Coordinates of N, CA, C and O in Angstrom, one line a residue:
M1 N 0.8 -1.2 0.0 CA 0.0 0.0 0.0 C 0.9 1.2 0.0 O 1.8 1.3 0.7
F2 N 0.6 2.2 -0.9 CA 1.3 3.4 -0.9 C 0.3 4.6 -0.7 O -0.8 4.5 -1.3
A3 N 0.6 5.6 0.1 CA -0.3 6.7 0.3 C 0.6 7.9 0.6 O 1.6 7.9 1.3
P4 N 0.1 9.1 0.1 CA 0.8 10.3 0.4 C 0.8 10.6 1.9 O -0.2 10.3 2.5
T5 N 1.8 11.2 2.4 CA 1.8 11.7 3.8 C 1.0 12.9 3.9 O 0.8 13.7 2.9
P6 N 0.5 13.2 5.1 CA -0.4 14.4 5.2 C 0.3 15.7 4.7 O -0.4 16.6 4.2
D7 N 1.6 15.9 4.9 CA 2.2 17.1 4.5 C 2.7 17.1 3.0 O 3.3 18.0 2.5
E8 N 2.4 16.0 2.4 CA 2.7 15.8 0.9 C 4.1 15.9 0.6 O 4.5 16.3 -0.5
C9 N 5.0 15.6 1.6 CA 6.4 15.6 1.4 C 7.0 14.2 1.2 O 8.2 14.0 1.1
G10 N 6.1 13.2 1.0 CA 6.6 11.9 0.8 C 5.5 10.9 0.6 O 4.4 11.3 0.5
T11 N 5.9 9.6 0.7 CA 4.9 8.6 0.6 C 5.1 7.5 1.7 O 6.3 7.2 2.0
L12 N 4.0 7.0 2.2 CA 4.1 6.0 3.2 C 3.9 4.7 2.5 O 2.9 4.5 1.8
A13 N 4.8 3.7 2.7 CA 4.7 2.4 2.2 C 4.5 1.4 3.3 O 5.3 1.4 4.2
D14 N 3.5 0.5 3.2 CA 3.3 -0.6 4.1 C 3.7 -1.8 3.4 O 3.1 -2.3 2.5
I15 N 4.9 -2.4 3.8 CA 5.5 -3.5 3.2 C 5.3 -4.7 4.1 O 5.7 -4.7 5.2
R16 N 4.8 -5.8 3.5 CA 4.6 -7.0 4.3 C 5.2 -8.2 3.5 O 5.0 -8.3 2.3
V17 N 6.0 -9.0 4.2 CA 6.6 -10.2 3.6 C 6.0 -11.4 4.4 O 6.1 -11.5 5.6
Q18 N 5.4 -12.3 3.7 CA 4.8 -13.5 4.3 C 5.3 -14.8 3.7 O 5.7 -14.8 2.6
G19 N 5.3 -15.8 4.5 CA 5.7 -17.1 4.1 C 5.4 -18.2 5.1 O 5.1 -17.8 6.3
D20 N 5.5 -19.4 4.8 CA 5.3 -20.5 5.7 C 6.6 -20.8 6.5 O 7.7 -20.9 5.9
T21 N 6.5 -20.8 7.8 CA 7.6 -21.0 8.7 C 7.4 -22.2 9.6 O 7.7 -22.2 10.7
S22 N 6.9 -23.3 9.0 CA 6.7 -24.5 9.8 C 7.9 -25.4 9.7 O 8.7 -25.3 8.8
G23 N 8.1 -26.3 10.7 CA 9.2 -27.2 10.7 C 10.5 -26.5 10.8 O 10.7 -25.5 11.5
L24 N 11.5 -27.1 10.1 CA 12.9 -26.5 10.1 C 12.9 -25.2 9.5 O 13.8 -24.4 9.9
S25 N 12.0 -24.8 8.6 CA 12.0 -23.5 8.0 C 11.8 -22.4 9.0 O 12.1 -21.3 8.8
G26 N 11.1 -22.8 10.1 CA 10.9 -21.9 11.2 C 12.2 -21.4 11.8 O 12.3 -20.2 12.2
L27 N 13.2 -22.3 11.9 CA 14.5 -21.9 12.5 C 15.2 -21.0 11.5 O 15.8 -20.0 11.8
A28 N 15.1 -21.3 10.2 CA 15.8 -20.5 9.2 C 15.1 -19.2 9.0 O 15.7 -18.2 8.7
A29 N 13.8 -19.1 9.4 CA 13.1 -17.8 9.2 C 13.7 -16.7 10.1 O 13.7 -15.6 9.8
L30 N 14.3 -17.1 11.2 CA 14.9 -16.1 12.1 C 16.1 -15.5 11.4 O 16.2 -14.2 11.5
V31 N 16.9 -16.2 10.7 CA 18.0 -15.7 10.0 C 17.6 -15.0 8.8 O 18.0 -13.9 8.5
I32 N 16.7 -15.6 8.0 CA 16.2 -15.0 6.8 C 15.5 -13.7 7.0 O 15.6 -12.8 6.3
G33 N 14.7 -13.7 8.1 CA 13.9 -12.5 8.4 C 14.8 -11.3 8.6 O 14.5 -10.2 8.1
R34 N 15.9 -11.5 9.3 CA 16.9 -10.4 9.5 C 17.5 -9.9 8.1 O 17.6 -8.7 7.9
K35 N 17.8 -10.9 7.2 CA 18.4 -10.5 5.9 C 17.3 -9.8 5.1 O 17.6 -8.8 4.4
V36 N 16.1 -10.3 5.1 CA 15.0 -9.6 4.4 C 14.8 -8.2 4.8 O 14.7 -7.3 4.0
R37 N 14.8 -7.9 6.1 CA 14.6 -6.6 6.7 C 15.8 -5.7 6.3 O 15.6 -4.6 5.9
S38 N 17.0 -6.2 6.3 CA 18.2 -5.5 5.9 C 18.1 -5.1 4.4 O 18.4 -4.0 4.1
S39 N 17.7 -6.1 3.6 CA 17.7 -5.9 2.2 C 16.6 -4.8 1.8 O 16.8 -4.0 1.0
L40 N 15.4 -4.9 2.5 CA 14.3 -4.0 2.2 C 14.8 -2.6 2.6 O 14.5 -1.6 1.9
A41 N 15.4 -2.5 3.8 CA 15.9 -1.1 4.2 C 16.8 -0.5 3.2 O 16.7 0.7 2.9
K42 N 17.8 -1.3 2.7 CA 18.7 -0.8 1.7 C 18.0 -0.4 0.5 O 18.3 0.6 -0.1
D43 N 17.1 -1.3 0.0 CA 16.4 -1.0 -1.2 C 15.6 0.3 -1.1 O 15.6 1.2 -2.0
L44 N 15.0 0.6 0.1 CA 14.2 1.8 0.3 C 15.1 3.0 0.4 O 14.8 4.1 -0.1
R45 N 16.3 2.9 1.0 CA 17.3 4.0 1.0 C 17.7 4.3 -0.4 O 17.8 5.5 -0.8
D46 N 18.0 3.3 -1.2 CA 18.4 3.5 -2.6 C 17.3 4.2 -3.4 O 17.6 5.1 -4.2
L47 N 16.1 3.7 -3.2 CA 15.0 4.3 -3.9 C 14.8 5.8 -3.5 O 14.6 6.6 -4.4
E48 N 14.9 6.1 -2.2 CA 14.8 7.5 -1.8 C 15.8 8.3 -2.4 O 15.6 9.4 -2.8
R49 N 17.1 7.8 -2.4 CA 18.2 8.6 -3.0 C 17.9 8.8 -4.5 O 18.2 9.9 -5.0
W50 N 17.4 7.8 -5.2 CA 17.2 7.9 -6.6 C 16.1 8.9 -6.9 O 16.1 9.6 -7.9
L51 N 15.0 8.9 -6.1 CA 13.9 9.8 -6.3 C 14.0 11.2 -5.8 O 13.3 12.1 -6.2
S52 N 15.0 11.4 -4.9 CA 15.2 12.7 -4.3 C 15.9 13.7 -5.2 O 16.7 13.2 -6.0
P53 N 15.5 15.0 -5.1 CA 16.2 15.9 -6.0 C 17.7 16.0 -5.6 O 18.0 15.8 -4.4
P54 N 18.6 16.3 -6.5 CA 20.0 16.4 -6.2 C 20.3 17.5 -5.1 O 19.6 18.5 -5.1
Q55 N 21.2 17.2 -4.2 CA 21.6 18.1 -3.2 C 22.6 19.2 -3.8 O 23.4 18.8 -4.7
N56 N 22.6 20.4 -3.3 CA 23.6 21.4 -3.7 C 25.0 20.9 -3.4 O 25.2 20.4 -2.3
G57 N 25.9 21.1 -4.3 CA 27.3 20.7 -4.1 C 27.5 19.2 -4.3 O 28.6 18.7 -4.0
A58 N 26.5 18.4 -4.7 CA 26.7 17.0 -4.9 C 27.0 16.7 -6.3 O 26.7 17.4 -7.2

């Protein structure tokens, strides 16, 4: 879900990752979950940098 923020200075994204974590995959989910969060955070930082106007002196 994407929605403009009230001050219209950005966009709010609600990101959900779902999957089956039964059996041994439940143990792996702990490790994989951390990697997924890290990757999503990096992707969102990259997207913000790509969409933002250039900074003065950059």
